[in-house]
Short mmCIF file of N, CA and C in Angstrom, two decimals:
data_model
loop_
_atom_site.label_atom_id
_atom_site.label_comp_id
_atom_site.label_asym_id
_atom_site.label_seq_id
_atom_site.Cartn_x
_atom_site.Cartn_y
_atom_site.Cartn_z
N MET A 6 -21.48 37.08 -25.15
CA MET A 6 -21.90 35.79 -24.60
C MET A 6 -20.83 34.72 -24.73
N LYS A 7 -20.10 34.76 -25.87
CA LYS A 7 -19.03 33.80 -26.04
C LYS A 7 -17.93 33.99 -25.00
N ARG A 8 -17.68 35.25 -24.57
CA ARG A 8 -16.68 35.48 -23.56
C ARG A 8 -17.05 34.89 -22.23
N ILE A 9 -18.33 34.95 -21.90
CA ILE A 9 -18.83 34.46 -20.62
C ILE A 9 -18.67 32.94 -20.59
N LEU A 10 -19.10 32.31 -21.69
CA LEU A 10 -18.97 30.85 -21.79
C LEU A 10 -17.48 30.43 -21.80
N TYR A 11 -16.63 31.17 -22.48
CA TYR A 11 -15.23 30.87 -22.48
C TYR A 11 -14.60 31.03 -21.02
N LEU A 12 -15.10 32.04 -20.30
CA LEU A 12 -14.66 32.22 -18.91
C LEU A 12 -15.12 31.07 -18.03
N PHE A 13 -16.35 30.65 -18.17
CA PHE A 13 -16.82 29.49 -17.37
C PHE A 13 -16.12 28.21 -17.75
N ALA A 14 -15.68 28.07 -19.00
CA ALA A 14 -14.97 26.89 -19.43
C ALA A 14 -13.53 26.84 -18.86
N ILE A 15 -12.95 28.03 -18.75
CA ILE A 15 -11.55 28.13 -18.24
C ILE A 15 -11.38 28.13 -16.72
N ILE A 16 -12.40 28.59 -16.03
CA ILE A 16 -12.31 28.69 -14.52
C ILE A 16 -11.94 27.35 -13.85
N PRO A 17 -12.53 26.21 -14.24
CA PRO A 17 -12.16 25.00 -13.56
C PRO A 17 -10.66 24.65 -13.72
N PHE A 18 -10.09 24.97 -14.88
CA PHE A 18 -8.63 24.70 -15.14
C PHE A 18 -7.77 25.60 -14.23
N ILE A 19 -8.24 26.85 -14.10
CA ILE A 19 -7.43 27.76 -13.28
C ILE A 19 -7.54 27.35 -11.80
N ILE A 20 -8.72 26.95 -11.32
CA ILE A 20 -8.87 26.58 -9.97
C ILE A 20 -8.01 25.34 -9.65
N PHE A 21 -8.09 24.31 -10.47
CA PHE A 21 -7.38 23.05 -10.22
C PHE A 21 -5.85 23.13 -10.52
N ALA A 22 -5.45 24.14 -11.31
CA ALA A 22 -4.06 24.28 -11.61
C ALA A 22 -3.25 24.91 -10.47
N GLN A 23 -3.94 25.48 -9.49
CA GLN A 23 -3.25 26.13 -8.42
C GLN A 23 -2.63 25.10 -7.49
N SER A 24 -1.42 25.33 -7.03
CA SER A 24 -0.81 24.41 -6.04
C SER A 24 -1.44 24.57 -4.72
N PRO A 25 -1.64 23.46 -4.02
CA PRO A 25 -2.26 23.55 -2.69
C PRO A 25 -1.40 24.31 -1.71
N ILE A 26 -1.97 25.11 -0.88
CA ILE A 26 -1.22 25.82 0.17
C ILE A 26 -1.17 24.99 1.40
N THR A 27 0.04 24.70 1.87
CA THR A 27 0.22 23.91 3.08
C THR A 27 0.32 24.87 4.22
N ASN A 28 -0.26 24.41 5.37
CA ASN A 28 -0.19 25.25 6.57
C ASN A 28 1.14 25.05 7.27
N SER A 29 1.82 23.95 7.05
CA SER A 29 3.05 23.65 7.67
C SER A 29 4.25 24.35 7.00
N LYS A 30 5.10 24.97 7.77
CA LYS A 30 6.30 25.59 7.18
C LYS A 30 7.49 24.63 7.26
N ASN A 31 7.29 23.44 7.86
CA ASN A 31 8.32 22.49 7.98
C ASN A 31 8.36 21.66 6.69
N PRO A 32 9.53 21.29 6.22
CA PRO A 32 9.61 20.38 5.08
C PRO A 32 9.17 18.98 5.48
N PRO A 33 8.72 18.18 4.50
CA PRO A 33 8.27 16.84 4.87
C PRO A 33 9.55 15.99 5.34
N LEU A 34 9.30 15.02 6.18
CA LEU A 34 10.37 14.19 6.72
C LEU A 34 10.65 13.08 5.78
N ILE A 35 11.99 12.74 5.68
CA ILE A 35 12.45 11.66 4.80
C ILE A 35 12.09 10.33 5.47
N GLU A 36 11.40 9.50 4.78
CA GLU A 36 11.04 8.15 5.36
C GLU A 36 11.93 7.09 4.84
N SER A 37 12.43 7.17 3.66
CA SER A 37 13.35 6.13 3.18
C SER A 37 14.16 6.59 2.00
N ILE A 38 15.31 5.95 1.88
CA ILE A 38 16.17 6.26 0.68
C ILE A 38 16.54 4.91 0.15
N THR A 39 16.39 4.72 -1.20
CA THR A 39 16.75 3.40 -1.77
C THR A 39 17.72 3.68 -2.96
N SER A 40 18.69 2.80 -3.05
CA SER A 40 19.72 2.98 -4.10
C SER A 40 19.26 2.34 -5.37
N ASP A 41 20.01 2.50 -6.45
CA ASP A 41 19.77 1.74 -7.67
C ASP A 41 20.17 0.29 -7.49
N THR A 42 19.69 -0.58 -8.30
CA THR A 42 20.03 -1.98 -8.22
C THR A 42 21.18 -2.27 -9.13
N ALA A 43 22.18 -2.97 -8.53
CA ALA A 43 23.35 -3.41 -9.27
C ALA A 43 23.61 -4.84 -8.99
N ASN A 44 23.70 -5.65 -9.98
CA ASN A 44 23.88 -7.10 -9.81
C ASN A 44 22.83 -7.73 -8.92
N GLY A 45 21.58 -7.28 -9.01
CA GLY A 45 20.54 -7.78 -8.23
C GLY A 45 20.47 -7.41 -6.79
N GLN A 46 21.33 -6.42 -6.46
CA GLN A 46 21.42 -6.03 -5.00
C GLN A 46 21.20 -4.49 -4.96
N PHE A 47 20.49 -4.08 -3.84
CA PHE A 47 20.32 -2.64 -3.62
C PHE A 47 20.28 -2.36 -2.11
N TYR A 48 20.41 -1.09 -1.77
CA TYR A 48 20.48 -0.65 -0.36
C TYR A 48 19.25 0.20 -0.05
N GLN A 49 18.81 0.10 1.18
CA GLN A 49 17.67 0.87 1.65
C GLN A 49 17.94 1.41 3.03
N VAL A 50 17.63 2.68 3.23
CA VAL A 50 17.76 3.32 4.56
C VAL A 50 16.39 3.76 4.93
N LEU A 51 15.94 3.32 6.11
CA LEU A 51 14.62 3.74 6.66
C LEU A 51 14.81 4.58 7.88
N PHE A 52 13.98 5.66 8.00
CA PHE A 52 14.01 6.52 9.12
C PHE A 52 12.70 6.44 9.89
N ILE A 53 12.79 6.46 11.25
CA ILE A 53 11.57 6.39 12.07
C ILE A 53 11.62 7.60 13.03
N TYR A 54 10.50 8.25 13.12
CA TYR A 54 10.42 9.50 13.89
C TYR A 54 9.47 9.32 15.05
N ASP A 55 9.60 10.12 16.11
CA ASP A 55 8.65 10.13 17.22
C ASP A 55 7.63 11.24 16.94
N GLU A 56 6.73 11.47 17.92
CA GLU A 56 5.69 12.51 17.76
C GLU A 56 6.22 13.90 17.70
N ARG A 57 7.49 14.15 18.12
CA ARG A 57 8.11 15.42 18.10
C ARG A 57 9.00 15.58 16.87
N ASN A 58 8.90 14.63 15.91
CA ASN A 58 9.65 14.66 14.67
C ASN A 58 11.17 14.49 14.89
N ARG A 59 11.53 13.79 15.94
CA ARG A 59 12.95 13.45 16.20
C ARG A 59 13.24 12.09 15.69
N VAL A 60 14.41 11.88 15.12
CA VAL A 60 14.77 10.57 14.62
C VAL A 60 14.98 9.66 15.73
N ILE A 61 14.22 8.54 15.84
CA ILE A 61 14.42 7.60 16.93
C ILE A 61 14.97 6.25 16.40
N GLY A 62 15.05 6.12 15.07
CA GLY A 62 15.58 4.92 14.51
C GLY A 62 15.99 5.04 13.05
N ILE A 63 17.11 4.44 12.77
CA ILE A 63 17.61 4.38 11.37
C ILE A 63 17.97 2.93 11.09
N THR A 64 17.40 2.41 10.03
CA THR A 64 17.68 0.97 9.60
C THR A 64 18.31 1.01 8.24
N HIS A 65 19.47 0.39 8.13
CA HIS A 65 20.20 0.26 6.89
C HIS A 65 20.05 -1.26 6.45
N LYS A 66 19.53 -1.47 5.26
CA LYS A 66 19.39 -2.83 4.77
C LYS A 66 20.10 -3.02 3.45
N VAL A 67 20.68 -4.20 3.28
CA VAL A 67 21.25 -4.60 2.02
C VAL A 67 20.30 -5.73 1.54
N LEU A 68 19.66 -5.49 0.40
CA LEU A 68 18.68 -6.43 -0.13
C LEU A 68 19.08 -7.03 -1.45
N LYS A 69 18.69 -8.26 -1.68
CA LYS A 69 19.04 -9.02 -2.92
C LYS A 69 17.77 -9.43 -3.59
N ILE A 70 17.69 -9.20 -4.90
CA ILE A 70 16.54 -9.63 -5.64
C ILE A 70 16.88 -11.04 -6.21
N ILE A 71 16.04 -12.00 -5.92
CA ILE A 71 16.26 -13.41 -6.39
C ILE A 71 15.13 -13.69 -7.34
N THR A 72 15.55 -14.18 -8.54
CA THR A 72 14.57 -14.49 -9.57
C THR A 72 14.63 -16.03 -9.80
N VAL A 73 13.47 -16.69 -9.65
CA VAL A 73 13.27 -18.07 -9.88
C VAL A 73 12.12 -18.15 -10.90
N GLY A 74 12.47 -18.56 -12.10
CA GLY A 74 11.48 -18.56 -13.19
C GLY A 74 11.09 -17.14 -13.48
N LYS A 75 9.77 -16.83 -13.34
CA LYS A 75 9.32 -15.46 -13.54
C LYS A 75 8.95 -14.78 -12.24
N LYS A 76 9.20 -15.47 -11.12
CA LYS A 76 8.86 -14.93 -9.80
C LYS A 76 10.08 -14.29 -9.16
N GLN A 77 9.92 -13.07 -8.74
CA GLN A 77 11.01 -12.38 -8.05
C GLN A 77 10.69 -12.21 -6.60
N THR A 78 11.69 -12.45 -5.75
CA THR A 78 11.58 -12.21 -4.30
C THR A 78 12.71 -11.34 -3.82
N ILE A 79 12.49 -10.65 -2.75
CA ILE A 79 13.56 -9.80 -2.18
C ILE A 79 13.95 -10.45 -0.89
N LYS A 80 15.26 -10.67 -0.71
CA LYS A 80 15.79 -11.29 0.44
C LYS A 80 16.75 -10.27 1.19
N ILE A 81 16.58 -10.16 2.48
CA ILE A 81 17.42 -9.22 3.20
C ILE A 81 18.79 -9.97 3.42
N GLN A 82 19.85 -9.34 3.00
CA GLN A 82 21.18 -9.94 3.12
C GLN A 82 21.77 -9.44 4.44
N GLU A 83 21.58 -8.20 4.81
CA GLU A 83 22.23 -7.56 6.01
C GLU A 83 21.29 -6.49 6.54
N GLU A 84 21.26 -6.26 7.87
CA GLU A 84 20.49 -5.22 8.44
C GLU A 84 21.15 -4.71 9.67
N VAL A 85 21.34 -3.34 9.70
CA VAL A 85 21.95 -2.70 10.81
C VAL A 85 20.94 -1.61 11.27
N LYS A 86 20.71 -1.60 12.57
CA LYS A 86 19.76 -0.66 13.18
C LYS A 86 20.50 0.25 14.15
N GLN A 87 20.08 1.55 14.12
CA GLN A 87 20.55 2.51 15.10
C GLN A 87 19.27 3.05 15.82
N VAL A 88 19.30 3.07 17.12
CA VAL A 88 18.17 3.54 17.93
C VAL A 88 18.70 4.75 18.76
N PHE A 89 17.92 5.85 18.77
CA PHE A 89 18.31 7.07 19.50
C PHE A 89 17.33 7.26 20.59
N GLU A 90 17.82 7.66 21.78
CA GLU A 90 16.99 8.00 22.94
C GLU A 90 17.20 9.37 23.33
N TYR A 91 16.14 10.01 23.77
CA TYR A 91 16.17 11.45 24.18
C TYR A 91 15.72 11.64 25.59
N ALA A 92 16.22 12.71 26.24
CA ALA A 92 15.83 13.06 27.55
C ALA A 92 14.81 14.17 27.45
N GLY A 93 13.54 13.90 27.87
CA GLY A 93 12.54 14.96 27.88
C GLY A 93 12.23 15.44 26.50
N ASN A 94 12.23 16.76 26.36
CA ASN A 94 11.88 17.45 25.14
C ASN A 94 13.09 17.84 24.35
N THR A 95 14.26 17.38 24.72
CA THR A 95 15.51 17.77 24.02
C THR A 95 15.48 17.33 22.53
N ILE A 96 16.16 18.07 21.71
CA ILE A 96 16.18 17.68 20.29
C ILE A 96 17.45 16.88 19.97
N ALA A 97 18.40 16.84 20.91
CA ALA A 97 19.63 16.08 20.65
C ALA A 97 19.57 14.76 21.47
N PRO A 98 19.94 13.61 20.95
CA PRO A 98 19.85 12.40 21.66
C PRO A 98 21.01 12.28 22.68
N TYR A 99 20.68 11.55 23.79
CA TYR A 99 21.76 11.32 24.78
C TYR A 99 22.42 9.98 24.58
N VAL A 100 21.78 9.07 23.80
CA VAL A 100 22.40 7.78 23.53
C VAL A 100 22.05 7.26 22.13
N ARG A 101 23.02 6.54 21.52
CA ARG A 101 22.77 5.90 20.28
C ARG A 101 23.19 4.44 20.47
N LYS A 102 22.28 3.57 20.16
CA LYS A 102 22.53 2.10 20.20
C LYS A 102 22.56 1.53 18.82
N THR A 103 23.57 0.73 18.47
CA THR A 103 23.70 0.16 17.19
C THR A 103 23.56 -1.37 17.33
N GLY A 104 22.69 -1.91 16.51
CA GLY A 104 22.42 -3.35 16.56
C GLY A 104 22.57 -4.01 15.16
N TYR A 105 22.97 -5.22 15.13
CA TYR A 105 23.14 -5.96 13.93
C TYR A 105 22.09 -7.07 13.94
N SER A 106 21.34 -7.18 12.92
CA SER A 106 20.26 -8.18 12.89
C SER A 106 20.78 -9.44 12.20
N VAL A 107 20.32 -10.57 12.79
CA VAL A 107 20.62 -11.88 12.28
C VAL A 107 19.34 -12.70 12.11
N TYR A 108 19.39 -13.62 11.14
CA TYR A 108 18.18 -14.40 10.90
C TYR A 108 18.31 -15.68 11.61
N ASP A 109 17.30 -16.02 12.38
CA ASP A 109 17.24 -17.27 13.15
C ASP A 109 16.50 -18.28 12.28
N ASN A 110 17.19 -19.34 11.84
CA ASN A 110 16.59 -20.33 11.04
C ASN A 110 15.57 -21.15 11.69
N THR A 111 15.63 -21.36 13.05
CA THR A 111 14.65 -22.13 13.75
C THR A 111 13.30 -21.43 13.86
N THR A 112 13.35 -20.12 14.15
CA THR A 112 12.09 -19.34 14.30
C THR A 112 11.68 -18.67 13.04
N LYS A 113 12.59 -18.62 12.01
CA LYS A 113 12.33 -18.01 10.69
C LYS A 113 12.07 -16.50 10.86
N LYS A 114 12.76 -15.84 11.86
CA LYS A 114 12.56 -14.41 12.07
C LYS A 114 13.86 -13.75 12.30
N TRP A 115 13.87 -12.45 12.05
CA TRP A 115 15.05 -11.62 12.26
C TRP A 115 15.01 -11.12 13.72
N HIS A 116 16.12 -11.12 14.35
CA HIS A 116 16.24 -10.49 15.70
C HIS A 116 17.52 -9.61 15.74
N THR A 117 17.47 -8.53 16.45
CA THR A 117 18.58 -7.62 16.52
C THR A 117 19.30 -7.67 17.86
N ASP A 118 20.61 -7.84 17.74
CA ASP A 118 21.49 -7.80 18.95
C ASP A 118 22.17 -6.49 19.00
N PHE A 119 21.88 -5.63 20.01
CA PHE A 119 22.47 -4.37 20.16
C PHE A 119 23.79 -4.49 20.89
N LEU A 120 24.93 -4.29 20.15
CA LEU A 120 26.26 -4.57 20.60
C LEU A 120 26.99 -3.30 21.01
N GLU A 121 26.54 -2.19 20.56
CA GLU A 121 27.24 -0.87 20.78
C GLU A 121 26.33 0.14 21.37
N GLU A 122 26.79 0.85 22.39
CA GLU A 122 26.04 1.98 22.95
C GLU A 122 26.99 3.19 23.04
N GLN A 123 26.56 4.27 22.60
CA GLN A 123 27.37 5.49 22.59
C GLN A 123 26.53 6.59 23.31
N TYR A 124 27.05 7.09 24.42
CA TYR A 124 26.39 8.18 25.18
C TYR A 124 27.07 9.49 24.83
N PHE A 125 26.22 10.50 24.69
CA PHE A 125 26.70 11.86 24.33
C PHE A 125 26.73 12.77 25.48
N LEU A 126 27.75 13.61 25.59
CA LEU A 126 27.87 14.58 26.66
C LEU A 126 27.61 15.95 26.14
N TYR A 127 26.74 16.72 26.84
CA TYR A 127 26.45 18.07 26.40
C TYR A 127 26.72 19.04 27.51
N LYS A 128 27.21 20.25 27.10
CA LYS A 128 27.48 21.34 28.05
C LYS A 128 26.95 22.59 27.41
N ASN A 129 26.06 23.27 28.19
CA ASN A 129 25.42 24.51 27.68
C ASN A 129 24.76 24.31 26.33
N GLY A 130 24.15 23.21 26.11
CA GLY A 130 23.40 22.91 24.88
C GLY A 130 24.28 22.48 23.72
N ASN A 131 25.62 22.40 23.94
CA ASN A 131 26.50 21.99 22.88
C ASN A 131 27.07 20.61 23.18
N ARG A 132 27.26 19.79 22.12
CA ARG A 132 27.86 18.49 22.32
C ARG A 132 29.36 18.64 22.54
N VAL A 133 29.87 18.21 23.65
CA VAL A 133 31.32 18.33 23.95
C VAL A 133 32.07 17.01 23.92
N GLY A 134 31.35 15.94 23.80
CA GLY A 134 32.04 14.61 23.80
C GLY A 134 31.04 13.52 23.75
N ASP A 135 31.54 12.29 23.77
CA ASP A 135 30.71 11.14 23.82
C ASP A 135 31.50 10.05 24.60
N SER A 136 30.90 8.88 24.73
CA SER A 136 31.49 7.83 25.51
C SER A 136 32.82 7.32 24.89
N ASN A 137 32.98 7.56 23.64
CA ASN A 137 34.22 7.09 22.98
C ASN A 137 35.34 8.16 23.06
N PHE A 138 34.92 9.46 23.17
CA PHE A 138 35.95 10.54 23.24
C PHE A 138 35.31 11.73 24.00
N ILE A 139 35.99 12.20 24.92
CA ILE A 139 35.56 13.42 25.67
C ILE A 139 36.63 14.46 25.48
N ALA A 140 36.18 15.64 24.92
CA ALA A 140 37.14 16.68 24.66
C ALA A 140 37.35 17.62 25.84
#
């Protein structure tokens, strides 16, 4: 009788100790990377994906922690965005746009000016060049 009670007592631990089985064989997508803070400043990289799990945006931020009294706020020092565009169902982008964000003091909002566009050239599914260099 003691063995049966012991078995019933242990079964919940065995059931909940098992790792969940995931149906997906794909690893999870990276959403962000953040550095350590040094001198009140840290870096953050954010990734944005579309419904086909293709990277459509990468944002790199330099953030500063400002402490006034006991209140801490985080201020964006610098922000650079990259936007990728794809043709149809392809997994490789055909263009990369790089933009630098600036803060507008009158509207109190950030806006991004895209200053650089880089087009990629593919042949037989392989990248053979881009708008800056064609091999």
